Amino acid sequence: MSRWFRFYDDVINDPKILKLPEESRWHWVALLCIASKNDGALPSTEDVAISLRVKTQAAAATIAALKAAGLLD
C-alpha cells in the first residue's frame, strides 16, 4: 500500500538541507519514506541499510549525521 506524507516544498532552500552533501539529502528523503511506512519510526539500522542500498556502518553514519543536523529525532 502506498502512503502519502506531507513534504515542505521550500525544502530546497532550507539551510539545514543545503549544508548536507547531495547524497545525504537523498538519504534524508528516503529515510522519511521509510519512517512513513513504519508509523513514523525507523526500523533497525540493518533494514535501513538495505533500503538505502548501503552497508550498515554507512546507514548508521547517515542517521547520526542527520540527527546531528536536526533533521531526524
Tab-separated table of C-alpha atoms in Angstrom:
chain	number	residue	atom	x	y	z
A	1	MET	CA	0.000	0.000	0.000
A	2	SER	CA	1.279	3.460	-0.869
A	3	ARG	CA	1.239	6.104	1.805
A	4	TRP	CA	1.419	9.848	1.414
A	5	PHE	CA	3.159	12.224	3.755
A	6	ARG	CA	3.394	15.980	3.607
A	7	PHE	CA	6.626	17.433	2.345
A	8	TYR	CA	7.596	21.091	2.629
A	9	ASP	CA	8.011	22.341	-0.956
A	10	ASP	CA	10.532	25.012	0.033
A	11	VAL	CA	12.887	22.411	1.466
A	12	ILE	CA	15.247	23.060	-1.450
A	13	ASN	CA	16.004	26.436	0.165
A	14	ASP	CA	16.337	25.212	3.757
A	15	PRO	CA	19.833	25.951	5.143
A	16	LYS	CA	19.882	22.661	7.083
A	17	ILE	CA	19.381	20.785	3.825
A	18	LEU	CA	21.734	22.925	1.764
A	19	LYS	CA	24.564	22.247	4.225
A	20	LEU	CA	24.269	18.497	3.610
A	21	PRO	CA	26.203	16.679	0.912
A	22	GLU	CA	23.935	15.856	-2.040
A	23	GLU	CA	23.871	12.119	-1.257
A	24	SER	CA	22.753	12.846	2.309
A	25	ARG	CA	19.871	14.943	1.006
A	26	TRP	CA	18.560	11.976	-0.952
A	27	HIS	CA	19.129	9.644	2.011
A	28	TRP	CA	17.138	12.012	4.207
A	29	VAL	CA	14.174	11.871	1.798
A	30	ALA	CA	14.499	8.084	1.644
A	31	LEU	CA	14.524	7.895	5.462
A	32	LEU	CA	11.352	9.985	5.592
A	33	CYS	CA	9.734	7.490	3.225
A	34	ILE	CA	10.954	4.545	5.313
A	35	ALA	CA	9.673	6.141	8.524
A	36	SER	CA	6.317	6.840	6.885
A	37	LYS	CA	5.949	3.130	6.157
A	38	ASN	CA	6.767	2.324	9.796
A	39	ASP	CA	4.365	4.627	11.666
A	40	GLY	CA	6.968	7.370	11.945
A	41	ALA	CA	9.814	5.244	13.267
A	42	LEU	CA	12.886	3.889	11.548
A	43	PRO	CA	13.401	0.133	11.588
A	44	SER	CA	16.718	-1.447	12.553
A	45	THR	CA	19.883	0.013	11.093
A	46	GLU	CA	20.344	-3.202	9.131
A	47	ASP	CA	16.933	-2.754	7.489
A	48	VAL	CA	17.641	0.906	6.799
A	49	ALA	CA	20.933	-0.078	5.157
A	50	ILE	CA	19.109	-2.458	2.835
A	51	SER	CA	16.617	0.243	1.843
A	52	LEU	CA	19.380	2.791	1.260
A	53	ARG	CA	21.475	0.170	-0.566
A	54	VAL	CA	24.476	0.886	1.632
A	55	LYS	CA	26.450	-1.002	4.267
A	56	THR	CA	25.186	-0.988	7.851
A	57	GLN	CA	28.016	1.289	9.012
A	58	ALA	CA	27.161	3.832	6.312
A	59	ALA	CA	23.486	3.747	7.286
A	60	ALA	CA	24.376	4.313	10.937
A	61	ALA	CA	26.650	7.225	9.997
A	62	THR	CA	23.934	8.748	7.814
A	63	ILE	CA	21.352	8.504	10.582
A	64	ALA	CA	23.787	10.037	13.084
A	65	ALA	CA	24.663	12.904	10.727
A	66	LEU	CA	21.003	13.673	10.033
A	67	LYS	CA	20.219	13.616	13.753
A	68	ALA	CA	23.138	15.987	14.393
A	69	ALA	CA	21.798	18.285	11.660
A	70	GLY	CA	18.429	18.382	13.412
A	71	LEU	CA	16.651	16.559	10.584
A	72	LEU	CA	15.768	13.364	12.470
A	73	ASP	CA	14.591	12.798	16.025
